[in-house]
JSON list of C-alpha atoms in Angstrom, two decimals:
[
{"chain": "A", "resi": 1, "resn": "UNK", "atom": "CA", "xyz": [94.57, 182.84, 142.35]},
{"chain": "A", "resi": 2, "resn": "UNK", "atom": "CA", "xyz": [95.23, 180.73, 138.89]},
{"chain": "A", "resi": 3, "resn": "UNK", "atom": "CA", "xyz": [97.96, 182.63, 136.56]},
{"chain": "A", "resi": 4, "resn": "UNK", "atom": "CA", "xyz": [98.48, 182.37, 132.68]},
{"chain": "A", "resi": 5, "resn": "UNK", "atom": "CA", "xyz": [100.77, 184.09, 130.25]},
{"chain": "A", "resi": 6, "resn": "UNK", "atom": "CA", "xyz": [99.83, 184.61, 126.47]},
{"chain": "A", "resi": 7, "resn": "UNK", "atom": "CA", "xyz": [102.68, 184.50, 123.86]},
{"chain": "A", "resi": 8, "resn": "UNK", "atom": "CA", "xyz": [103.58, 187.91, 124.41]},
{"chain": "A", "resi": 9, "resn": "UNK", "atom": "CA", "xyz": [104.41, 187.12, 128.09]},
{"chain": "A", "resi": 10, "resn": "UNK", "atom": "CA", "xyz": [100.74, 189.08, 129.35]},
{"chain": "A", "resi": 11, "resn": "UNK", "atom": "CA", "xyz": [99.96, 188.06, 132.66]},
{"chain": "A", "resi": 12, "resn": "UNK", "atom": "CA", "xyz": [96.27, 187.26, 133.52]},
{"chain": "A", "resi": 13, "resn": "UNK", "atom": "CA", "xyz": [94.47, 185.98, 136.91]},
{"chain": "A", "resi": 14, "resn": "UNK", "atom": "CA", "xyz": [91.55, 184.86, 137.55]},
{"chain": "A", "resi": 15, "resn": "UNK", "atom": "CA", "xyz": [89.83, 182.55, 140.75]},
{"chain": "A", "resi": 16, "resn": "UNK", "atom": "CA", "xyz": [88.79, 179.23, 140.57]},
{"chain": "A", "resi": 17, "resn": "UNK", "atom": "CA", "xyz": [85.20, 179.74, 139.42]},
{"chain": "A", "resi": 18, "resn": "UNK", "atom": "CA", "xyz": [86.22, 182.15, 136.17]},
{"chain": "A", "resi": 19, "resn": "UNK", "atom": "CA", "xyz": [88.87, 179.29, 135.38]},
{"chain": "A", "resi": 20, "resn": "UNK", "atom": "CA", "xyz": [85.80, 176.99, 135.59]},
{"chain": "A", "resi": 21, "resn": "UNK", "atom": "CA", "xyz": [83.51, 179.28, 133.06]},
{"chain": "A", "resi": 22, "resn": "UNK", "atom": "CA", "xyz": [87.14, 178.84, 130.82]},
{"chain": "A", "resi": 23, "resn": "UNK", "atom": "CA", "xyz": [88.81, 182.12, 131.39]},
{"chain": "A", "resi": 24, "resn": "UNK", "atom": "CA", "xyz": [91.72, 180.73, 130.40]},
{"chain": "A", "resi": 25, "resn": "UNK", "atom": "CA", "xyz": [91.53, 178.41, 128.04]},
{"chain": "A", "resi": 26, "resn": "UNK", "atom": "CA", "xyz": [93.47, 179.45, 125.13]},
{"chain": "A", "resi": 27, "resn": "UNK", "atom": "CA", "xyz": [96.49, 180.96, 127.02]},
{"chain": "A", "resi": 28, "resn": "UNK", "atom": "CA", "xyz": [99.72, 178.95, 129.35]},
{"chain": "A", "resi": 29, "resn": "UNK", "atom": "CA", "xyz": [98.99, 178.30, 132.91]},
{"chain": "A", "resi": 30, "resn": "UNK", "atom": "CA", "xyz": [101.78, 178.83, 135.11]},
{"chain": "A", "resi": 31, "resn": "UNK", "atom": "CA", "xyz": [102.56, 177.50, 138.24]},
{"chain": "A", "resi": 32, "resn": "UNK", "atom": "CA", "xyz": [103.14, 180.00, 141.66]},
{"chain": "A", "resi": 33, "resn": "UNK", "atom": "CA", "xyz": [106.44, 179.91, 141.32]},
{"chain": "A", "resi": 34, "resn": "UNK", "atom": "CA", "xyz": [106.90, 180.74, 137.06]},
{"chain": "A", "resi": 35, "resn": "UNK", "atom": "CA", "xyz": [104.27, 183.92, 138.34]},
{"chain": "A", "resi": 36, "resn": "UNK", "atom": "CA", "xyz": [106.61, 185.08, 141.19]},
{"chain": "A", "resi": 37, "resn": "UNK", "atom": "CA", "xyz": [109.52, 184.69, 138.93]},
{"chain": "A", "resi": 38, "resn": "UNK", "atom": "CA", "xyz": [108.04, 186.71, 136.18]},
{"chain": "A", "resi": 39, "resn": "UNK", "atom": "CA", "xyz": [106.60, 189.53, 138.61]},
{"chain": "A", "resi": 40, "resn": "UNK", "atom": "CA", "xyz": [110.90, 189.97, 140.07]},
{"chain": "A", "resi": 41, "resn": "UNK", "atom": "CA", "xyz": [112.17, 193.13, 138.41]},
{"chain": "A", "resi": 42, "resn": "UNK", "atom": "CA", "xyz": [115.29, 192.52, 136.15]},
{"chain": "A", "resi": 43, "resn": "UNK", "atom": "CA", "xyz": [118.81, 193.91, 136.95]},
{"chain": "A", "resi": 44, "resn": "UNK", "atom": "CA", "xyz": [118.25, 196.72, 134.41]},
{"chain": "A", "resi": 45, "resn": "UNK", "atom": "CA", "xyz": [114.67, 197.73, 135.92]},
{"chain": "A", "resi": 46, "resn": "UNK", "atom": "CA", "xyz": [116.56, 197.83, 139.69]},
{"chain": "A", "resi": 47, "resn": "UNK", "atom": "CA", "xyz": [119.56, 199.60, 138.36]},
{"chain": "A", "resi": 48, "resn": "UNK", "atom": "CA", "xyz": [117.45, 202.05, 136.11]},
{"chain": "A", "resi": 49, "resn": "UNK", "atom": "CA", "xyz": [115.46, 202.57, 139.84]},
{"chain": "A", "resi": 50, "resn": "UNK", "atom": "CA", "xyz": [119.01, 203.50, 141.60]},
{"chain": "A", "resi": 51, "resn": "UNK", "atom": "CA", "xyz": [119.99, 205.39, 139.24]},
{"chain": "A", "resi": 52, "resn": "UNK", "atom": "CA", "xyz": [116.72, 207.49, 139.81]},
{"chain": "A", "resi": 53, "resn": "UNK", "atom": "CA", "xyz": [117.22, 207.34, 143.63]},
{"chain": "A", "resi": 54, "resn": "UNK", "atom": "CA", "xyz": [120.59, 208.81, 143.55]},
{"chain": "A", "resi": 55, "resn": "UNK", "atom": "CA", "xyz": [119.93, 211.89, 141.32]},
{"chain": "A", "resi": 56, "resn": "UNK", "atom": "CA", "xyz": [117.07, 212.92, 143.48]},
{"chain": "A", "resi": 57, "resn": "UNK", "atom": "CA", "xyz": [118.62, 211.97, 146.29]},
{"chain": "A", "resi": 58, "resn": "UNK", "atom": "CA", "xyz": [121.91, 214.56, 145.09]},
{"chain": "A", "resi": 59, "resn": "UNK", "atom": "CA", "xyz": [119.84, 216.80, 143.70]},
{"chain": "A", "resi": 60, "resn": "UNK", "atom": "CA", "xyz": [118.03, 217.29, 147.67]},
{"chain": "A", "resi": 61, "resn": "UNK", "atom": "CA", "xyz": [121.69, 217.40, 148.98]},
{"chain": "A", "resi": 62, "resn": "UNK", "atom": "CA", "xyz": [122.39, 219.95, 146.59]},
{"chain": "A", "resi": 63, "resn": "UNK", "atom": "CA", "xyz": [119.61, 222.20, 147.49]},
{"chain": "A", "resi": 64, "resn": "UNK", "atom": "CA", "xyz": [119.93, 221.91, 151.09]},
{"chain": "A", "resi": 65, "resn": "UNK", "atom": "CA", "xyz": [122.29, 224.20, 152.11]},
{"chain": "A", "resi": 66, "resn": "UNK", "atom": "CA", "xyz": [125.94, 224.75, 152.91]},
{"chain": "A", "resi": 67, "resn": "UNK", "atom": "CA", "xyz": [128.02, 226.54, 155.07]},
{"chain": "A", "resi": 68, "resn": "UNK", "atom": "CA", "xyz": [130.71, 228.95, 154.35]},
{"chain": "A", "resi": 69, "resn": "UNK", "atom": "CA", "xyz": [133.43, 230.55, 156.47]},
{"chain": "A", "resi": 70, "resn": "UNK", "atom": "CA", "xyz": [133.74, 233.50, 154.35]},
{"chain": "A", "resi": 71, "resn": "UNK", "atom": "CA", "xyz": [132.63, 235.97, 157.09]},
{"chain": "A", "resi": 72, "resn": "UNK", "atom": "CA", "xyz": [135.28, 234.39, 159.71]},
{"chain": "A", "resi": 73, "resn": "UNK", "atom": "CA", "xyz": [132.99, 231.82, 161.13]},
{"chain": "A", "resi": 74, "resn": "UNK", "atom": "CA", "xyz": [130.67, 229.34, 160.05]},
{"chain": "A", "resi": 75, "resn": "UNK", "atom": "CA", "xyz": [127.58, 230.43, 158.44]},
{"chain": "A", "resi": 76, "resn": "UNK", "atom": "CA", "xyz": [125.42, 228.68, 156.24]},
{"chain": "A", "resi": 77, "resn": "UNK", "atom": "CA", "xyz": [123.91, 229.91, 152.97]},
{"chain": "A", "resi": 78, "resn": "UNK", "atom": "CA", "xyz": [120.46, 228.11, 151.32]},
{"chain": "A", "resi": 79, "resn": "UNK", "atom": "CA", "xyz": [121.27, 226.47, 147.85]},
{"chain": "A", "resi": 80, "resn": "UNK", "atom": "CA", "xyz": [117.89, 226.52, 146.23]},
{"chain": "A", "resi": 81, "resn": "UNK", "atom": "CA", "xyz": [118.13, 227.05, 142.56]},
{"chain": "A", "resi": 82, "resn": "UNK", "atom": "CA", "xyz": [117.01, 230.66, 142.82]},
{"chain": "A", "resi": 83, "resn": "UNK", "atom": "CA", "xyz": [119.47, 231.06, 145.64]},
{"chain": "A", "resi": 84, "resn": "UNK", "atom": "CA", "xyz": [122.57, 229.63, 143.55]},
{"chain": "A", "resi": 85, "resn": "UNK", "atom": "CA", "xyz": [121.47, 232.19, 140.80]},
{"chain": "A", "resi": 86, "resn": "UNK", "atom": "CA", "xyz": [120.80, 235.33, 143.28]},
{"chain": "A", "resi": 87, "resn": "UNK", "atom": "CA", "xyz": [124.74, 234.08, 144.91]},
{"chain": "A", "resi": 88, "resn": "UNK", "atom": "CA", "xyz": [126.09, 234.19, 140.70]},
{"chain": "A", "resi": 89, "resn": "UNK", "atom": "CA", "xyz": [124.48, 237.67, 140.60]},
{"chain": "A", "resi": 90, "resn": "UNK", "atom": "CA", "xyz": [125.57, 239.38, 143.43]},
{"chain": "A", "resi": 91, "resn": "UNK", "atom": "CA", "xyz": [129.01, 237.96, 142.39]},
{"chain": "A", "resi": 92, "resn": "UNK", "atom": "CA", "xyz": [128.61, 239.39, 139.32]},
{"chain": "A", "resi": 93, "resn": "UNK", "atom": "CA", "xyz": [127.85, 242.49, 140.22]},
{"chain": "A", "resi": 94, "resn": "UNK", "atom": "CA", "xyz": [130.97, 242.98, 141.84]},
{"chain": "A", "resi": 95, "resn": "UNK", "atom": "CA", "xyz": [130.49, 244.45, 144.50]},
{"chain": "A", "resi": 96, "resn": "UNK", "atom": "CA", "xyz": [129.49, 244.59, 148.39]},
{"chain": "A", "resi": 97, "resn": "UNK", "atom": "CA", "xyz": [126.10, 243.54, 149.22]},
{"chain": "A", "resi": 98, "resn": "UNK", "atom": "CA", "xyz": [123.83, 242.67, 151.77]},
{"chain": "A", "resi": 99, "resn": "UNK", "atom": "CA", "xyz": [123.57, 238.37, 151.20]},
{"chain": "A", "resi": 100, "resn": "UNK", "atom": "CA", "xyz": [120.86, 236.26, 153.21]},
{"chain": "A", "resi": 101, "resn": "UNK", "atom": "CA", "xyz": [123.04, 233.23, 155.81]},
{"chain": "A", "resi": 102, "resn": "UNK", "atom": "CA", "xyz": [122.13, 232.25, 158.89]},
{"chain": "A", "resi": 103, "resn": "UNK", "atom": "CA", "xyz": [123.88, 231.06, 162.24]},
{"chain": "A", "resi": 104, "resn": "UNK", "atom": "CA", "xyz": [123.13, 227.56, 163.36]},
{"chain": "A", "resi": 105, "resn": "UNK", "atom": "CA", "xyz": [122.18, 227.04, 167.33]},
{"chain": "A", "resi": 106, "resn": "UNK", "atom": "CA", "xyz": [122.97, 223.53, 169.16]},
{"chain": "A", "resi": 107, "resn": "UNK", "atom": "CA", "xyz": [119.84, 222.41, 167.94]},
{"chain": "A", "resi": 108, "resn": "UNK", "atom": "CA", "xyz": [120.52, 222.87, 164.51]},
{"chain": "A", "resi": 109, "resn": "UNK", "atom": "CA", "xyz": [117.83, 226.02, 163.90]},
{"chain": "A", "resi": 110, "resn": "UNK", "atom": "CA", "xyz": [118.83, 228.70, 162.03]},
{"chain": "A", "resi": 111, "resn": "UNK", "atom": "CA", "xyz": [118.63, 231.94, 162.43]},
{"chain": "A", "resi": 112, "resn": "UNK", "atom": "CA", "xyz": [118.27, 234.08, 159.11]},
{"chain": "A", "resi": 113, "resn": "UNK", "atom": "CA", "xyz": [120.03, 237.38, 158.03]},
{"chain": "A", "resi": 114, "resn": "UNK", "atom": "CA", "xyz": [121.08, 239.63, 155.55]},
{"chain": "A", "resi": 115, "resn": "UNK", "atom": "CA", "xyz": [124.21, 240.51, 156.45]},
{"chain": "A", "resi": 116, "resn": "UNK", "atom": "CA", "xyz": [127.00, 242.35, 154.76]},
{"chain": "A", "resi": 117, "resn": "UNK", "atom": "CA", "xyz": [129.33, 240.66, 152.81]},
{"chain": "A", "resi": 118, "resn": "UNK", "atom": "CA", "xyz": [132.45, 242.35, 150.84]},
{"chain": "A", "resi": 119, "resn": "UNK", "atom": "CA", "xyz": [133.21, 240.71, 146.99]},
{"chain": "A", "resi": 120, "resn": "UNK", "atom": "CA", "xyz": [135.89, 238.90, 147.78]},
{"chain": "A", "resi": 121, "resn": "UNK", "atom": "CA", "xyz": [133.62, 237.12, 150.74]},
{"chain": "A", "resi": 122, "resn": "UNK", "atom": "CA", "xyz": [130.91, 236.81, 148.40]},
{"chain": "A", "resi": 123, "resn": "UNK", "atom": "CA", "xyz": [133.48, 235.41, 145.79]},
{"chain": "A", "resi": 124, "resn": "UNK", "atom": "CA", "xyz": [134.45, 233.06, 149.04]},
{"chain": "A", "resi": 125, "resn": "UNK", "atom": "CA", "xyz": [130.66, 231.77, 149.79]},
{"chain": "A", "resi": 126, "resn": "UNK", "atom": "CA", "xyz": [130.53, 231.16, 145.98]},
{"chain": "A", "resi": 127, "resn": "UNK", "atom": "CA", "xyz": [133.44, 229.14, 145.74]},
{"chain": "A", "resi": 128, "resn": "UNK", "atom": "CA", "xyz": [132.12, 226.54, 149.04]},
{"chain": "A", "resi": 129, "resn": "UNK", "atom": "CA", "xyz": [128.70, 226.11, 147.53]},
{"chain": "A", "resi": 130, "resn": "UNK", "atom": "CA", "xyz": [130.61, 225.22, 143.81]},
{"chain": "A", "resi": 131, "resn": "UNK", "atom": "CA", "xyz": [133.36, 222.93, 146.18]},
{"chain": "A", "resi": 132, "resn": "UNK", "atom": "CA", "xyz": [130.20, 221.58, 148.08]},
{"chain": "A", "resi": 133, "resn": "UNK", "atom": "CA", "xyz": [128.13, 221.00, 145.35]},
{"chain": "A", "resi": 134, "resn": "UNK", "atom": "CA", "xyz": [131.01, 219.37, 143.43]},
{"chain": "A", "resi": 135, "resn": "UNK", "atom": "CA", "xyz": [131.21, 216.77, 146.43]},
{"chain": "A", "resi": 136, "resn": "UNK", "atom": "CA", "xyz": [127.45, 215.90, 145.83]},
{"chain": "A", "resi": 137, "resn": "UNK", "atom": "CA", "xyz": [127.70, 215.21, 142.25]},
{"chain": "A", "resi": 138, "resn": "UNK", "atom": "CA", "xyz": [131.13, 213.58, 141.99]},
{"chain": "A", "resi": 139, "resn": "UNK", "atom": "CA", "xyz": [129.66, 211.11, 145.08]},
{"chain": "A", "resi": 140, "resn": "UNK", "atom": "CA", "xyz": [126.59, 210.57, 142.83]},
{"chain": "A", "resi": 141, "resn": "UNK", "atom": "CA", "xyz": [128.87, 209.52, 140.04]},
{"chain": "A", "resi": 142, "resn": "UNK", "atom": "CA", "xyz": [130.60, 207.29, 141.62]},
{"chain": "A", "resi": 143, "resn": "UNK", "atom": "CA", "xyz": [127.48, 205.87, 143.27]},
{"chain": "A", "resi": 144, "resn": "UNK", "atom": "CA", "xyz": [126.10, 205.67, 139.82]},
{"chain": "A", "resi": 145, "resn": "UNK", "atom": "CA", "xyz": [129.12, 204.29, 138.24]},
{"chain": "A", "resi": 146, "resn": "UNK", "atom": "CA", "xyz": [128.98, 201.29, 140.47]},
{"chain": "A", "resi": 147, "resn": "UNK", "atom": "CA", "xyz": [125.09, 201.03, 139.66]},
{"chain": "A", "resi": 148, "resn": "UNK", "atom": "CA", "xyz": [125.91, 200.25, 136.54]},
{"chain": "A", "resi": 149, "resn": "UNK", "atom": "CA", "xyz": [128.60, 197.64, 136.96]},
{"chain": "A", "resi": 150, "resn": "UNK", "atom": "CA", "xyz": [126.64, 196.01, 139.18]},
{"chain": "A", "resi": 151, "resn": "UNK", "atom": "CA", "xyz": [125.80, 191.89, 138.26]},
{"chain": "A", "resi": 152, "resn": "UNK", "atom": "CA", "xyz": [123.01, 191.45, 140.68]},
{"chain": "A", "resi": 153, "resn": "UNK", "atom": "CA", "xyz": [119.82, 193.21, 142.07]},
{"chain": "A", "resi": 154, "resn": "UNK", "atom": "CA", "xyz": [121.89, 192.62, 145.95]},
{"chain": "A", "resi": 155, "resn": "UNK", "atom": "CA", "xyz": [124.65, 194.34, 144.57]},
{"chain": "A", "resi": 156, "resn": "UNK", "atom": "CA", "xyz": [122.28, 197.34, 143.20]},
{"chain": "A", "resi": 157, "resn": "UNK", "atom": "CA", "xyz": [120.23, 196.99, 146.33]},
{"chain": "A", "resi": 158, "resn": "UNK", "atom": "CA", "xyz": [123.67, 197.70, 148.79]},
{"chain": "A", "resi": 159, "resn": "UNK", "atom": "CA", "xyz": [124.63, 200.70, 147.06]},
{"chain": "A", "resi": 160, "resn": "UNK", "atom": "CA", "xyz": [122.86, 203.38, 149.41]},
{"chain": "A", "resi": 161, "resn": "UNK", "atom": "CA", "xyz": [123.72, 207.04, 149.23]}
]
C-alpha cells in the first residue's frame, strides 16, 4: 500500500496499480514510518478516551449496588438510578417502610426480599449508599486528575480503575 497526504494532512492510501494510474500524483508521499506516526493517537486523544473510560466504570460501580448493616447484619442494596430515588423517597416519607434488600450466599448470589426497615434504618442505608458513592466519585476524581497531569501516553495507559 502507498500512503499520501494532502496539505490538510488528510491521508490517502492507494495500491500500486492506482499509483501507476496517477492516483496520488498531487499529494505528498509518505513512508510507512511517517504513516504509522500520523496514525498514532495524540496525548490529548488518549487522555480524553481514558477519562470517558473512568466515567463509565465509575458509573457502573455506583449502580452495581452496595452493602449496609443497617438491619444488624450486612445486606446488599440495589443502586440503579431508580433504586437511589426510591431510597430517597422512602427516607423523605419519614416512616417505617418495606425496602428491597438482599443477602448474599457463599457464592455471591443474592436473594432479594422486601424487609421492614425503621426510618432510622432507612436513613442509615441512605447514608451508607451515599458514602459508597462518594468513595467511588473521589476515586474517579483522583484518577482523572492523574490522567490530566500525565505527560506521556504510557503514563495515561498505566492508569487503571
